């Protein structure tokens, strides 16, 4: 387990930025009341075998006690992984975290929910609601009508109206 | 040829030749006119130098010569010009502990005789060294005092006392040298012998002994400095494999002390800020930008003033501004 180096951090931040925007700062400087210390620590990103995790500092400090071989690999919430070529892909485990901090949301009609969950993209006709100011290239959290986050997506060709 | 020799003889009377330094000096030389080009200046200098060198050679060959193995050998006279000292005069050394004590008590050095009468052996003995006066080995019997306990060995006690005295003396000697070294007045034979103390420059200029790890590092670097990164080269007998094989990367510590650690936070902040700045969508707040710029300039000016307020005497005076003809509205 190690912290990310500069290049890696830039890649992760850029991907997250698509979803959160300036809230990204908040994501990192959020006080976490997890540890036994009175003072709240902060959250940080750690890399373990190509997977990036978002964990509180106190958790990380305790995780250093586990040897690398025995560390089953989950420290905090996994947010994504680096491919062999070095690109960063967000995984669905980040949904919880991003859903809370994302700027743009999209609500999907109940009939098309299943289509999305099986991997198809969401056409405009399937959208019940969409946050205004969504542009193409923006990260978006797909929610069901019951306000349950279903997944992540990227806005594509969003027109006025 | 005759012209040259005439010219040489006519000008040689003006030269002052100091054979002790093999030097010739023409006190009346000055350039007739400022030479127009660099080449001309060079020519003139060469000509003059030839004259002077000829003068030295003339004087040299005029000396009485003896026959040496390789040719005539001449003994140069002592130099007429005294050159200034190269190094400073030796600094006065601080008084040693004994010197200070002697001065305070008014003790004066008395000359000792070469041989002293030794009561133990009833003979004349030298003062120190082999076969000396008052040697511990010559004492056959030490009478016991009332204060002595039955198990004591007075001879051993004497030996220990002597050892204590010797050690104390050595400590004092080193202390004296240290005091002298502080002032820079170490005796030269010790200054040369003490390789840990720099003669010129600072301690940082001393060549440090290379440690085992340095040599190992260099050996590692050398072994991987081949076209294939040291992978396919035949290893010499006894050569150890590289300690850090592959590309070296340095990462920040996983959990640095208390809190997220300064380095990681700095790195994150830097990246975050640049990212946010790149994608900032709001229009530029001009007034805020102006205030920021002004504040920055003020701070810089204040910093400069602070740093250069040291030697005001040497600085040129403040600029005097002419009264501006502009009239403020």
Short mmCIF file of C-alpha atoms in Angstrom, two decimals, chain B residues 139-148 154-155 157-158:
data_model
loop_
_atom_site.label_atom_id
_atom_site.label_comp_id
_atom_site.label_asym_id
_atom_site.label_seq_id
_atom_site.Cartn_x
_atom_site.Cartn_y
_atom_site.Cartn_z
CA UNK B 139 63.01 0.95 45.27
CA UNK B 140 63.47 -2.39 47.09
CA UNK B 141 61.48 -1.73 50.25
CA UNK B 142 58.58 0.58 51.04
CA UNK B 143 57.88 0.86 54.72
CA UNK B 144 54.29 0.52 55.75
CA UNK B 145 52.58 3.52 57.23
CA UNK B 146 50.05 3.47 60.04
CA UNK B 147 47.28 4.25 57.58
CA UNK B 148 48.02 1.25 55.34
CA UNK B 154 52.27 -0.07 47.81
CA UNK B 155 54.18 -0.79 44.63
CA UNK B 157 49.66 1.91 44.24
CA UNK B 158 52.69 3.82 43.09
#
